[in-house]
Amino acid sequence: MNFPILSSLILLPTIGALFIFFVRSSNKQYQSSKYVALFITVANFILSIYLWFVFDKSTVEFQFVEDREWIVGFVNYKVGVDGISILFILLSTFITPICVITVNYTVKKRLKDFLIAILILETFMIGVFCSLDLVVFYLFFEAGLIPMFLIIGIWGGERRVYSAFKFFLYTLLGSVLMLIAIISIYWITGTTDVEKLYELGIDQKYQNLLWLAFFSSFAVKTPMWPVHTWLPDAHVEAPTAGSVLLAAVLLKMAGYGFIRFSLGLFPAASEYFVPLIYTLSLIAIIYTSLVALMQEDMKKLIAYSSVAHMGFVTLGIFTLTQQGIEGSIFQMISHGFVSAALFLTVGVVYDRHHTRLISKYGGLVSIMPKYAIVFMVFALGSLGLPGTSGFVGEFLILMGAFKKNILVATIASLGVILGAAYMLWLYKRIVFGKIIHDDLRNMIDLKRFEIITLGLLVIPILFFGFYPEPLINSIETSVGNILDVNYFNQTKNLALGK
Amino acid sequence: MENLQLVLPEILISIIIMFLLIFGVYKKNSSSLVYNLSTLGLVLILAVVINLDSNVEISLFNNSYSVDNLSRFMKILLILSGIFVMLSSTKYIQINKINKIEYPILILCSILGMMVMISSNDLIVFYIGLELQSLALYVLASFNRDNILSTESGLKYFVLSALSSGLLLYGCSLIYGFSETTNFFEILKNTKDAQYGLTFGIVFILVGLAFKISAVPFHMWAPDVYQGSPTSVTLFFALLPKIAALTIFIRFLYIPFFELIDQWQMIIIFLSIASMIFGAVAAIGQKNLKRLIAYSSISHMGYALAGLSTGTVQGAHSSITYMTIYLVMNLAFFSCLFMLKRNEKYFESIEDLSGLSKNHPLLSLALLAILFSLAGIPPLAGFFAKFYIFLAVINEKMYFLAVVGLLATVVAAFYYLRIIKIIYFDPEKEKYETKHNLGLKFTLVISTLFIIAYFIYPSGVIEMISQININ
């Protein structure tokens, strides 16, 4: 197919942003620019659905590849998708319109600039997931910092400046080492083309250092313990739409990077560093779950729960089993929906009551019944109740872990229990009980646009919980290929019970 | 006579200088006319330089003056920057009452000196060029003579620069003593083995040159001179002398001292690391934008030197690329500074930018792009500049330098972010004037577009620079 569908996906939001930037809106509130943004993002979503529809799930090759000369004789602009990246693209294009819908009530000032930032961010997010060249990947990966920095800094809460700086500098610090690694790879192998690198392989003696350099970037972005501290700050201060994008998509860049680059390019090093990842992941799962239990701020609690969930993801990826990696990808997608939904539910009560302190709420079930129902679905999705998408991912990850290391799997399972504890306790404190604070009584239940956004998120959580087949189908061959190509055959056979 | 054609730009600029000097003296109130004429003169010279045959690589006048691709490219860069400096500061010099006829003429003199420096292939020619540009710069720095800061900066620059010129001259004499020649090619031939005297000579010359590009630890003059001089002169300081100094750096390191790389490599690496770190850390506490940009330019020079420290052709190319992009970024930044004007008064403190994005969304957007680019965040031009440098550095397996350099970018990112924070996150202040002269707007638009759109076709600049023959 000649139509550059991936480039269109990448460029469409930017074109939309330029349109909003240059066309003067007739009314003061820039409502019309909101419709432009909505139109563009929905169009992008439809385009990505079409991409998924025509995507051939049976082959392991990268599809829709575009290869253009960019920095002559050095780096090519190369994009393409396989079964893994296409899911993340879908996730990004699905979440962005939801964010655009929410801005109506959550963003009080400079709506136009906000929409531009979100659209530009979407460009970078999609770019990250389909780039097939390390330099192009790095470009998109880093560029995403700029709009997110502005989103947190301009539209954020009280400590927004601190959080924005922390977010930016942490991520930048991690990434510069990756840049050194990318350049080193270029001088070692003579290319930065991911496909070619898969074929060539990288000499084992370099792998450990390069792996660590990539790890430093992805660990900050994931975020893994002990470099996770930027995340709670960023989440708490970011506006709702920003938190949603951050949790749902930006964190997934690192998990995706682990699978695509760490596993794909440095197989030997990946195996070598498995104990390190296990340790950090387990600490993340247990420690941050405990921290989440103690939180008084709702957004902070969800942020810490994100760290714990990402702990599962990294654990699953580095079990280096088919189930573990599939579970991790599934968990990332599912967490994309669930965490987005949770931040939106927090946003709903925050808009009405202007506090995120858990102790200021209680007994919402009697005033906001609809809210109580959707919140329950999301809380259960987050703790991984069977029937929600959260379950499938965690289950697969633990299955993979059990095959590799029973102790690790057992400790990780404890994390599931802790996850249930803090989520249910949060739900109990906010929704159940008596109404102690009288000022809560005049809170109104979900408005129409809130029902739409939250409803849109309930669907995939339940759907993929009961019927995970479409997702698993899409990633199965690609994951199997990564394992095959990179000499984990033994591991795979073990996993399949051969 | 054929040779004279190749030095036509230099001859032309000398004629223009002499003509304008006489013209300005005899015609009363002709300062703005002289200013415009010198801008036109620069355009003319640019055309002549561009028209020079790009296949000619020759050394004239007993091998003491080289006309090659390096000098051609750097001269184009130099004159283009000169033109943009003139275009963007027209209004500024009028308002600050420094629009005397001497002003543009001194700028032309200094440019002539730099052109000689860029082409020099002989210690004496080099020194003449250097002194010509320096003398003009001393006067320019203190041009706003009623202002104490400006006078102070001129004097400071003069004293310290004279000292460094002395060191440089002493270095030259040592080199001459030990290699028995002043010609670069001959020095290369006569210095196969390193003698102590030669090493000392190299050290003195490098110290002198490091002073000119304000590399740490010879940077002390830069912040004061940047802050004290009129902004238009600061802009000139930030761009043109750096081009000339970097070119002569390349010439010295890659022609006469090429065999002695063991002797100078460590020095350059030290200068580079010290500048990168010091520039990044010292800028954090600054309150004046001009002072801040002085520290930032110190750190940027560190990166340019990092490319040179590899001692490879690729390294030199990456330094030239860095320099090119650095020039555009600084030009854009200063154009923004020129726009912070209210009631015939220019503002240059960081606090004056507070909440700029509310009242001047376009200007703030330009500043946003410029600052992120200065910080080296992709996809802006500044990232590519750093990228090429590290490409060359890592190719030589100098990982320590690369890691330090990249960590310094993170520190530097902090103070650029601080400005962005003030522009975008802080409460707004009074509006600035929105009417600006065309030249200033043109400069800002062109340079900002270059910064933002560089990633679309990054190989353009690279290809041009990769044609430059070093040694």
Tab-separated table of N, CA, C and O in Angstrom, chain A residues 74 134 181-194 196-204 206-207 210 265-266, chain B residues 395 397:
chain	number	residue	atom	x	y	z
A	74	PHE	N	22.770	8.601	6.924
A	74	PHE	CA	22.980	8.338	8.333
A	74	PHE	C	21.709	7.798	8.986
A	74	PHE	O	21.644	6.639	9.383
A	134	LEU	N	16.300	4.190	15.821
A	134	LEU	CA	16.570	4.620	17.191
A	134	LEU	C	16.567	6.133	17.324
A	134	LEU	O	16.054	6.673	18.298
A	181	ALA	N	24.014	5.844	24.235
A	181	ALA	CA	23.944	4.447	23.806
A	181	ALA	C	23.568	4.354	22.332
A	181	ALA	O	24.138	3.557	21.582
A	182	ILE	N	22.605	5.194	21.909
A	182	ILE	CA	22.170	5.144	20.510
A	182	ILE	C	23.333	5.484	19.586
A	182	ILE	O	23.590	4.805	18.585
A	183	ILE	N	24.078	6.526	19.948
A	183	ILE	CA	25.210	6.910	19.103
A	183	ILE	C	26.264	5.805	19.107
A	183	ILE	O	26.840	5.472	18.070
A	184	SER	N	26.485	5.221	20.283
A	184	SER	CA	27.455	4.125	20.342
A	184	SER	C	27.025	2.979	19.434
A	184	SER	O	27.851	2.394	18.729
A	185	ILE	N	25.737	2.668	19.460
A	185	ILE	CA	25.244	1.585	18.604
A	185	ILE	C	25.528	1.921	17.143
A	185	ILE	O	25.957	1.062	16.369
A	186	TYR	N	25.344	3.180	16.811
A	186	TYR	CA	25.612	3.567	15.421
A	186	TYR	C	27.066	3.294	15.066
A	186	TYR	O	27.369	2.765	13.997
A	187	TRP	N	27.978	3.631	15.951
A	187	TRP	CA	29.388	3.433	15.609
A	187	TRP	C	29.793	1.976	15.679
A	187	TRP	O	30.731	1.557	15.016
A	188	ILE	N	29.092	1.192	16.502
A	188	ILE	CA	29.444	-0.227	16.591
A	188	ILE	C	28.928	-0.978	15.359
A	188	ILE	O	29.641	-1.775	14.759
A	189	THR	N	27.678	-0.705	14.988
A	189	THR	CA	27.070	-1.508	13.930
A	189	THR	C	26.942	-0.774	12.603
A	189	THR	O	26.769	-1.399	11.573
A	190	GLY	N	26.993	0.552	12.640
A	190	GLY	CA	26.870	1.307	11.398
A	190	GLY	C	25.456	1.625	10.997
A	190	GLY	O	25.215	2.104	9.888
A	191	THR	N	24.497	1.362	11.867
A	191	THR	CA	23.120	1.716	11.525
A	191	THR	C	22.330	1.955	12.798
A	191	THR	O	22.715	1.480	13.877
A	192	THR	N	21.232	2.687	12.660
A	192	THR	CA	20.326	2.815	13.797
A	192	THR	C	18.948	2.283	13.425
A	192	THR	O	17.984	2.499	14.141
A	193	ASP	N	18.903	1.621	12.298
A	193	ASP	CA	17.651	1.048	11.822
A	193	ASP	C	17.333	-0.193	12.662
A	193	ASP	O	18.113	-1.141	12.722
A	194	VAL	N	16.190	-0.183	13.322
A	194	VAL	CA	15.887	-1.263	14.267
A	194	VAL	C	15.819	-2.619	13.570
A	194	VAL	O	16.357	-3.607	14.054
A	196	LYS	N	17.307	-3.628	10.860
A	196	LYS	CA	18.653	-4.107	10.511
A	196	LYS	C	19.388	-4.546	11.764
A	196	LYS	O	20.128	-5.531	11.746
A	197	LEU	N	19.179	-3.804	12.847
A	197	LEU	CA	19.863	-4.160	14.088
A	197	LEU	C	19.391	-5.518	14.598
A	197	LEU	O	20.172	-6.284	15.138
A	198	TYR	N	18.097	-5.792	14.416
A	198	TYR	CA	17.600	-7.112	14.811
A	198	TYR	C	18.368	-8.201	14.070
A	198	TYR	O	18.720	-9.224	14.634
A	199	GLU	N	18.620	-7.948	12.782
A	199	GLU	CA	19.320	-8.953	11.993
A	199	GLU	C	20.784	-9.048	12.391
A	199	GLU	O	21.318	-10.133	12.576
A	200	LEU	N	21.406	-7.865	12.497
A	200	LEU	CA	22.848	-7.861	12.754
A	200	LEU	C	23.182	-8.364	14.150
A	200	LEU	O	24.138	-9.098	14.351
A	201	GLY	N	22.390	-7.943	15.104
A	201	GLY	CA	22.728	-8.252	16.490
A	201	GLY	C	23.870	-7.356	16.946
A	201	GLY	O	24.603	-6.783	16.134
A	202	ILE	N	24.004	-7.221	18.239
A	202	ILE	CA	25.058	-6.372	18.782
A	202	ILE	C	26.000	-7.245	19.589
A	202	ILE	O	25.563	-8.125	20.331
A	203	ASP	N	27.261	-6.979	19.406
A	203	ASP	CA	28.286	-7.773	20.063
A	203	ASP	C	28.037	-7.858	21.575
A	203	ASP	O	27.726	-6.867	22.218
A	204	GLN	N	28.179	-9.076	22.096
A	204	GLN	CA	27.818	-9.292	23.503
A	204	GLN	C	28.595	-8.429	24.479
A	204	GLN	O	28.093	-8.058	25.520
A	206	TYR	N	29.405	-5.426	24.362
A	206	TYR	CA	28.868	-4.073	24.551
A	206	TYR	C	27.503	-4.082	25.218
A	206	TYR	O	27.054	-3.077	25.737
A	207	GLN	N	26.852	-5.260	25.133
A	207	GLN	CA	25.422	-5.257	25.451
A	207	GLN	C	25.085	-4.752	26.853
A	207	GLN	O	24.153	-3.982	27.028
A	210	LEU	N	25.211	-0.913	27.170
A	210	LEU	CA	24.161	-0.295	26.362
A	210	LEU	C	22.797	-0.544	26.995
A	210	LEU	O	21.952	0.351	27.068
A	265	LEU	N	17.159	-5.780	21.168
A	265	LEU	CA	18.528	-5.476	20.746
A	265	LEU	C	19.578	-6.127	21.641
A	265	LEU	O	20.661	-6.446	21.181
A	266	PHE	N	19.265	-6.254	22.906
A	266	PHE	CA	20.286	-6.775	23.826
A	266	PHE	C	19.796	-8.032	24.535
A	266	PHE	O	19.595	-8.023	25.755
B	395	ASN	N	32.481	8.626	18.500
B	395	ASN	CA	33.240	7.886	17.489
B	395	ASN	C	34.701	7.730	17.910
B	395	ASN	O	35.359	6.748	17.576
B	397	LYS	N	35.572	7.337	20.906
B	397	LYS	CA	35.510	6.590	22.173
B	397	LYS	C	35.809	7.484	23.382
B	397	LYS	O	36.363	7.032	24.376
